Coordinates of C-alpha atoms in Angstrom, one line a residue:
Chain A
M175 CA 0.1 -0.2 0.2
T176 CA 1.1 3.3 -1.0
K177 CA 2.1 5.4 2.3
V178 CA 0.6 8.9 2.3
V179 CA 2.5 11.8 3.9
D180 CA 0.1 14.9 4.1
A181 CA 2.2 17.9 4.6
R182 CA 0.0 20.4 3.1
G183 CA -0.4 23.6 5.3
L184 CA 2.8 22.9 7.4
S185 CA 5.5 25.2 7.1
C186 CA 9.2 24.6 6.3
P187 CA 11.0 22.4 7.5
Q188 CA 8.0 20.3 8.8
P189 CA 7.2 18.6 5.2
V190 CA 10.7 17.5 4.7
I191 CA 11.0 16.1 8.4
L192 CA 8.0 14.4 7.7
A193 CA 8.8 12.8 4.2
R194 CA 12.4 11.6 5.7
Q195 CA 10.8 9.9 8.4
A196 CA 8.6 8.2 6.0
M197 CA 11.7 7.2 3.9
E198 CA 13.3 6.0 7.0
E199 CA 10.7 3.7 7.4
G200 CA 11.6 2.2 4.0
E201 CA 8.0 1.4 2.6
F202 CA 8.1 2.8 -0.8
P203 CA 6.2 3.9 -2.9
I204 CA 5.7 7.4 -0.5
E205 CA 3.3 9.9 -1.7
V206 CA 3.8 13.4 -0.1
L207 CA 1.2 16.1 -0.5
V208 CA 2.4 19.6 -0.3
D209 CA 1.0 23.1 -0.9
T210 CA 3.6 25.3 -2.2
V211 CA 6.4 25.0 -4.6
T212 CA 8.9 25.7 -1.7
S213 CA 8.0 22.7 0.0
R214 CA 7.8 20.7 -3.4
E215 CA 11.2 21.8 -4.4
N216 CA 12.6 20.9 -0.8
V217 CA 11.0 17.5 -0.4
R218 CA 12.4 16.7 -4.1
R219 CA 15.7 17.9 -3.0
A220 CA 15.8 15.6 -0.1
A221 CA 14.7 12.7 -1.9
T222 CA 17.0 12.9 -4.6
K223 CA 19.7 13.2 -2.2
A224 CA 18.5 10.1 -0.6
G225 CA 18.9 8.3 -4.1
L226 CA 15.3 8.0 -4.8
Q227 CA 13.2 8.8 -7.7
V228 CA 10.4 11.5 -7.8
Q229 CA 7.5 12.2 -9.8
V230 CA 5.9 15.4 -9.3
E231 CA 2.2 15.9 -10.4
A232 CA 0.3 18.9 -10.0
V233 CA -3.4 18.5 -8.2
G234 CA -5.1 22.0 -8.6
D235 CA -2.9 24.4 -6.6
E236 CA -1.4 21.3 -5.0
F237 CA 1.2 19.1 -5.8
K238 CA 1.8 15.3 -5.5
L239 CA 5.2 13.8 -5.2
T240 CA 5.6 10.3 -5.7
L241 CA 8.8 8.7 -4.2
T242 CA 10.1 5.4 -5.2
Q243 CA 13.4 3.6 -4.8
Chain B
M171 CA 10.5 28.7 -19.6
S172 CA 8.8 29.5 -16.3
E173 CA 9.5 25.9 -14.7
R174 CA 13.2 25.8 -16.2
L175 CA 13.6 29.4 -14.3
T176 CA 12.1 28.0 -11.3
R177 CA 14.5 25.2 -11.5
F178 CA 17.4 27.3 -11.9
F179 CA 16.5 29.4 -8.9
A180 CA 16.1 26.3 -6.9
S181 CA 19.1 25.1 -7.6
R182 CA 22.4 25.7 -6.1
W183 CA 23.6 28.4 -8.4
G184 CA 20.1 30.3 -7.9
I185 CA 20.7 30.6 -4.0
L186 CA 24.4 31.5 -4.7
L187 CA 23.4 34.1 -6.9
A188 CA 20.5 35.6 -4.2
G189 CA 23.3 35.4 -1.7
A190 CA 26.2 37.2 -3.7
A191 CA 23.6 39.7 -5.0
I192 CA 22.6 40.6 -1.2
G193 CA 26.5 40.4 -0.3
L194 CA 27.4 43.1 -3.1
L195 CA 24.2 45.4 -2.7
A196 CA 24.2 45.8 0.9
P197 CA 27.7 47.2 1.3
L198 CA 26.8 49.2 -1.9
L199 CA 23.6 50.9 0.0
Q200 CA 26.0 52.0 2.8
K201 CA 28.2 53.5 0.2
A202 CA 25.2 55.5 -1.1
G203 CA 24.3 56.7 2.4
N204 CA 22.7 53.7 4.7
P205 CA 24.2 53.3 8.3
T206 CA 27.6 51.9 8.7
N207 CA 27.5 48.0 8.7
M208 CA 23.9 48.5 8.0
G209 CA 23.6 48.6 4.4
I210 CA 20.6 46.3 5.0
C211 CA 19.1 45.1 8.3
V212 CA 15.8 43.9 8.4
A213 CA 15.3 44.3 12.3
C214 CA 16.8 47.6 12.2
F215 CA 14.7 48.8 9.4
E216 CA 11.9 47.6 11.1
R217 CA 12.8 49.7 13.9
D218 CA 13.3 52.6 12.0
I219 CA 9.9 52.4 10.3
A220 CA 8.0 51.6 13.9
G221 CA 10.0 55.1 15.0
A222 CA 8.7 57.1 12.0
L223 CA 5.3 56.1 13.0
G224 CA 5.6 57.2 16.2
L225 CA 5.3 53.8 17.8
H226 CA 8.7 54.4 19.7
R227 CA 9.8 57.8 20.3
V228 CA 13.9 57.6 20.2
A229 CA 14.5 60.4 17.7
T230 CA 18.0 59.0 16.1
V231 CA 16.5 55.9 14.8
Q232 CA 13.1 57.2 12.9
Y233 CA 12.9 56.6 8.9
I234 CA 10.7 54.9 6.8
R235 CA 13.1 52.2 5.2
P236 CA 12.3 52.0 1.3
E237 CA 14.1 48.6 1.4
I238 CA 11.6 46.9 3.8
I239 CA 8.8 47.9 1.3
A240 CA 10.4 46.9 -1.8
F241 CA 11.3 43.3 -0.1
V242 CA 7.6 42.8 0.3
L243 CA 6.6 44.3 -3.4
G244 CA 9.6 42.3 -5.3
S245 CA 8.3 39.2 -3.3
L246 CA 4.8 39.9 -4.3
I247 CA 5.8 40.4 -8.3
A248 CA 8.0 37.3 -8.4
A249 CA 5.1 35.1 -6.7
L250 CA 2.6 36.9 -9.4
L251 CA 4.8 36.5 -12.3
F252 CA 5.4 32.4 -11.1
R253 CA 1.9 31.8 -10.2
E254 CA 3.0 31.6 -6.5
F255 CA 0.9 33.9 -4.8
K256 CA -1.1 31.9 -2.4
P257 CA -3.4 33.7 0.2
R258 CA -3.1 31.6 3.2
A259 CA -3.3 31.9 7.0
G260 CA -4.3 30.3 10.3
S261 CA -1.3 28.7 11.9
A262 CA -1.3 29.9 15.4
P263 CA -1.2 33.5 14.4
I264 CA -0.9 35.0 17.9
V265 CA 1.7 32.9 18.7
R266 CA 3.7 33.9 15.5
F267 CA 2.8 37.6 16.5
L268 CA 4.4 37.1 19.9
L269 CA 7.7 35.1 18.3
G270 CA 7.9 38.6 15.9
M271 CA 7.9 40.6 19.0
F272 CA 10.4 38.6 20.9
A273 CA 12.5 38.1 18.1
M274 CA 12.7 41.7 17.6
I275 CA 13.6 42.5 21.5
G276 CA 16.3 39.5 21.1
A277 CA 17.8 41.2 17.6
L278 CA 17.6 44.9 19.3
T279 CA 19.8 43.9 22.2
F280 CA 22.3 42.4 19.7
L281 CA 21.6 45.6 17.6
G282 CA 21.2 43.5 14.4
C283 CA 19.3 40.7 12.8
P284 CA 21.1 37.9 11.2
W285 CA 21.4 39.5 8.2
R286 CA 23.4 42.7 9.8
A287 CA 25.0 40.0 11.9
L288 CA 26.9 38.8 8.9
L289 CA 27.5 42.2 7.4
R290 CA 28.9 43.3 10.4
L291 CA 31.4 40.7 10.5
A292 CA 31.9 41.3 6.7
G293 CA 32.7 44.9 8.1
G294 CA 35.5 43.9 10.5
D295 CA 33.0 44.3 13.7
L296 CA 33.8 40.8 15.3
N297 CA 30.8 40.9 17.5
G298 CA 29.2 39.9 14.6
L299 CA 30.8 36.1 15.3
V300 CA 29.6 36.4 19.1
G301 CA 25.8 37.4 17.7
T302 CA 26.2 34.6 14.9
A303 CA 27.2 32.0 17.5
G304 CA 24.1 33.0 19.7
L305 CA 21.9 32.8 16.7
V306 CA 23.3 29.3 16.1
A307 CA 23.0 28.4 19.6
G308 CA 19.1 29.2 19.2
I309 CA 18.7 27.6 16.2
A310 CA 20.3 24.5 17.5
L311 CA 17.8 24.4 20.4
G312 CA 14.9 24.9 18.1
V313 CA 16.0 21.9 16.1
V314 CA 15.8 19.7 19.3
F315 CA 12.1 21.0 19.5
L316 CA 11.5 20.1 15.8
K317 CA 13.0 16.7 16.3
R318 CA 10.3 15.9 19.0
G319 CA 7.3 16.9 16.9
Y320 CA 7.3 20.8 17.4
S321 CA 4.6 22.4 15.2
L322 CA 2.6 25.8 14.9
G323 CA -0.1 23.7 12.7
R324 CA -1.3 24.1 9.4
S325 CA -2.1 27.0 7.5
R326 CA -5.2 26.9 5.1
P327 CA -6.1 28.9 1.8
A328 CA -7.7 32.0 2.6
P329 CA -9.6 34.7 0.6
A330 CA -7.8 36.9 -1.4
P331 CA -7.7 40.0 1.3
V332 CA -5.7 38.1 3.6
G333 CA -2.7 37.7 1.4
W334 CA -3.0 41.4 -0.4
I335 CA -3.1 43.2 3.4
M336 CA 0.7 43.2 3.5
P337 CA 1.3 44.6 0.3
A338 CA -1.2 47.2 0.7
I339 CA 0.4 48.1 4.0
M340 CA 3.7 48.5 2.2
L341 CA 2.1 50.5 -0.4
G342 CA 0.8 52.8 2.5
L343 CA 4.1 53.3 3.8
L344 CA 5.5 54.3 0.8
L345 CA 2.8 56.9 0.4
L346 CA 3.4 58.2 3.9
L347 CA 7.5 57.7 3.1
I348 CA 6.7 60.3 -0.1
F349 CA 4.1 62.7 1.4
R350 CA 5.7 62.9 4.8
P351 CA 2.5 63.9 6.5
Q352 CA 2.7 65.4 9.9
F353 CA -0.5 64.1 11.7
T354 CA -0.2 66.4 15.0
K355 CA 1.7 69.3 16.1
D356 CA 5.1 67.6 17.3
G357 CA 3.9 64.6 16.3
P358 CA 4.0 61.5 13.5
I359 CA 5.2 61.0 10.9
F360 CA 9.0 61.2 12.2
F361 CA 12.3 61.3 10.2
S362 CA 15.4 61.5 12.3
A363 CA 17.5 64.3 11.8
E364 CA 20.6 62.8 13.2
G365 CA 21.8 59.3 14.1
P366 CA 21.3 56.1 11.8
G367 CA 17.9 57.2 11.2
S368 CA 19.2 60.1 9.4
K369 CA 21.7 58.3 7.2
H370 CA 20.1 56.6 4.0
A371 CA 20.6 56.2 0.3
P372 CA 18.3 57.9 -1.9
I373 CA 14.9 56.6 -2.0
L374 CA 14.5 55.4 -5.7
I375 CA 18.1 53.4 -5.2
S376 CA 16.8 51.9 -2.1
L377 CA 13.5 50.8 -3.6
A378 CA 15.4 49.3 -6.7
V379 CA 17.7 47.5 -4.6
G380 CA 14.8 46.1 -2.5
L381 CA 13.0 45.0 -5.3
V382 CA 15.9 43.1 -6.7
I383 CA 16.6 41.6 -3.5
G384 CA 13.0 40.8 -2.9
F385 CA 12.4 39.1 -6.0
L386 CA 15.7 37.0 -6.1
A387 CA 14.9 35.8 -2.4
Q388 CA 11.1 35.0 -3.4
R389 CA 12.3 32.4 -6.0
T390 CA 15.6 31.0 -4.0
R391 CA 13.8 31.0 -0.5
F392 CA 16.9 32.7 0.6
C393 CA 16.8 32.5 4.8
T394 CA 19.6 33.4 7.0
M395 CA 17.8 31.0 10.0
G396 CA 17.2 28.0 7.4
A397 CA 20.9 28.1 6.4
W398 CA 21.9 27.2 9.8
R399 CA 18.9 24.9 10.7
D400 CA 19.2 22.9 7.6
V401 CA 22.9 22.1 8.3
I402 CA 22.2 20.9 11.8
L403 CA 18.9 19.1 11.2
M404 CA 20.0 17.3 8.1
G405 CA 23.4 18.3 7.1
D406 CA 21.8 20.2 4.1
T407 CA 24.1 23.0 2.8
H408 CA 21.8 24.3 -0.2
L409 CA 20.6 27.5 2.1
F410 CA 24.0 27.9 3.6
T411 CA 25.4 28.3 0.2
G412 CA 23.6 31.8 0.0
V413 CA 24.5 33.0 3.6
A414 CA 28.2 32.0 2.6
A415 CA 27.9 33.8 -0.5
L416 CA 26.7 37.0 1.0
F417 CA 29.3 37.1 3.7
V418 CA 32.2 36.7 1.3
V419 CA 30.9 39.1 -1.2
A420 CA 30.3 41.5 1.4
L421 CA 33.7 41.3 2.6
L422 CA 35.4 41.7 -0.6
T423 CA 32.9 44.5 -1.5
N424 CA 33.7 46.3 2.0
L425 CA 37.4 45.8 1.4
A426 CA 37.2 47.2 -2.3
L427 CA 35.1 50.2 -0.9
G428 CA 37.5 50.7 2.2
Q429 CA 34.6 50.1 4.6
F430 CA 36.5 47.5 6.7
K431 CA 37.4 47.9 10.3
L432 CA 38.2 44.8 12.3
G433 CA 37.9 44.8 15.8
F434 CA 35.4 44.5 18.8
A435 CA 35.3 47.5 20.8
A436 CA 33.4 50.3 19.6
Q437 CA 32.2 49.3 16.4
P438 CA 29.5 51.3 14.6
V439 CA 26.0 50.9 16.1
A440 CA 27.1 48.3 18.0
H441 CA 28.2 47.2 21.8
S442 CA 31.0 44.5 22.6
N443 CA 28.7 43.1 25.7
H444 CA 29.5 39.4 24.7
I445 CA 27.0 37.8 27.1
W446 CA 24.1 40.0 26.1
N447 CA 25.3 39.7 22.2
F448 CA 25.1 36.1 22.4
L449 CA 22.1 35.8 24.5
G450 CA 19.9 38.5 22.3
M451 CA 20.8 36.5 19.3
A452 CA 20.2 33.2 20.7
L453 CA 16.4 34.5 21.5
A454 CA 16.1 35.8 17.9
G455 CA 17.4 32.7 16.5
L456 CA 14.9 30.4 18.6
A457 CA 12.1 32.5 17.8
F458 CA 12.9 32.6 13.8
L459 CA 13.4 28.9 14.1
L460 CA 9.9 28.6 15.6
A461 CA 8.1 30.8 13.2
G462 CA 10.1 29.1 10.4
G463 CA 12.1 32.0 8.7
C464 CA 14.6 34.8 9.6
P465 CA 13.1 38.5 9.3
G466 CA 13.7 38.5 5.8
R467 CA 12.3 35.3 4.7
Q468 CA 9.1 36.4 6.9
L469 CA 8.6 39.6 4.4
F470 CA 9.0 37.6 1.6
L471 CA 6.7 35.0 2.7
S472 CA 4.3 38.0 3.5
G473 CA 4.6 39.3 -0.2
E474 CA 3.7 35.8 -1.8
G475 CA 0.4 35.8 0.3
D476 CA 1.3 34.4 3.7
G477 CA -0.9 36.1 6.3
D478 CA 0.9 34.4 9.3
A479 CA 4.1 35.5 7.9
G480 CA 2.5 39.2 7.8
L481 CA 1.9 38.9 11.3
F482 CA 5.4 38.0 12.5
V483 CA 6.3 41.0 10.6
L484 CA 3.8 43.3 12.3
G485 CA 4.7 41.6 15.7
M486 CA 8.5 42.6 15.2
I487 CA 7.3 46.3 14.4
F488 CA 5.2 46.1 17.5
G489 CA 8.3 44.3 19.3
A490 CA 10.5 47.5 18.4
G491 CA 8.3 49.9 19.5
F492 CA 8.2 48.4 23.5
S493 CA 12.0 47.5 22.8
H494 CA 12.9 51.3 22.7
N495 CA 9.9 53.2 24.6
W496 CA 11.1 50.5 27.3
A497 CA 14.7 51.0 27.0
L498 CA 15.4 47.2 26.4
A499 CA 17.5 47.5 23.4
G500 CA 21.1 47.5 23.7
V501 CA 23.1 50.7 24.0
P502 CA 26.1 51.0 21.6
D503 CA 29.5 51.4 23.1
K504 CA 31.1 54.8 23.6
L505 CA 34.4 55.9 23.2
A506 CA 35.0 59.4 24.6
E507 CA 38.8 60.8 25.2
G508 CA 40.2 57.5 24.9
V509 CA 37.7 55.9 27.5
L510 CA 35.6 52.8 26.2
T511 CA 32.1 52.6 27.8
V512 CA 31.2 49.1 26.9
G513 CA 27.3 49.2 26.0
G514 CA 24.7 46.3 26.1
P515 CA 21.2 46.1 27.4
G516 CA 20.0 47.4 30.8
P517 CA 18.4 45.6 33.4
Y518 CA 14.9 45.6 32.0
G519 CA 16.2 44.5 28.6
Q520 CA 17.9 41.4 30.1
A521 CA 14.9 40.6 31.8
A522 CA 13.1 40.6 28.7
V523 CA 15.5 38.6 26.9
I524 CA 15.3 36.0 29.9
I525 CA 11.3 36.3 29.4
G526 CA 11.6 35.7 25.8
L527 CA 13.7 32.6 26.0
V528 CA 11.3 31.1 28.5
F529 CA 8.3 31.8 26.4
C530 CA 10.0 30.1 23.0
I531 CA 11.1 27.0 25.3
V532 CA 7.9 26.6 26.8
L533 CA 6.3 26.9 23.1
G534 CA 9.3 24.7 21.7
I535 CA 7.8 21.9 24.3
T536 CA 4.3 22.4 24.3
M537 CA 3.1 23.2 20.7
R538 CA 2.3 20.2 18.6
E539 CA 0.1 19.3 16.0
K540 CA -3.3 18.2 16.8

């Protein structure tokens, strides 16, 4: 099952902290929901740095990042 | 095209460019008339605005600083161009207001925000080192809270006026700056005739520089608190690149312009009371961390529609009023006939810093997302 991290509305750096916690649990794929470009880029950077594949999808005004190994 | 630019600004080159631009432009603003080692200081400039409006009556620090206005408007322009303007609010607003207030009280104990701490150091003022050490200590303490789940809760999308209020306030300030009305006899708007408040670059230059920095900082998320936080929290040096670039370029620019004077004692608009330089900035650093951004970042966020960041800014301006009305702010060193009198905060200022630290620590322990 896909793990979903809802980080919408949270300010820096909480989206990244939550995404990293999910990454450390090691179950993929992970879906991270964010609502600002800042959070999107921060989560993308953290995931890329951890060697993960990142797919970004715009959902209305918000974004869904799918992290896979 | 827009997406490619966004990726560039989000890259290491983007943040490097933003930091270098600030590092170059701030000493040039000083050359153009801004106070020494204060080419840009978000806290000091908001304090000057508080003074101009009559929220405090210290005659030497009163001016409506165009840089602050332009930071918000530059960020607004960038956010609108790149479709990132998003009115939002509702993440513990009253807490953010008080965090802004105490952040300002801490910053004015040291006599500068994290931006000015770097610029002071780049001008040879070694107290900037002590202040930055305090800043990092405050941020490190905050990181402990973050790791334990500290959160001010979620903001929510809000109706348009929530996002437009701060830019509108800035436009109002711009009108007050241009027309300089005097509301009562001997009353505001005040503009300093002497002291740091009287020293300023021409308005158009300040506005232009502010717009450029506001634009770049909105695109790159430049943040002088996040830089340290990300290094401590997760070894991420992305934002730190910007801060490092700011410092190096400002140092070189100061050396080139002959604006470098090395030492601790009697530096311009500064004191060498180490304990309170450290503790003041520790309070500021902790408060910035708990609110999610340095004072500059809060301005840029308020320009892209973040009403909570706007409230933090208003809290800072309100805090500046208290800081000077109640004589909480640090007093600069005095050098008279070869005798140095070390400045720093008085007893009330010291108490305010302690109260602020206690307030922030209680928040750090108790604020959790429900």
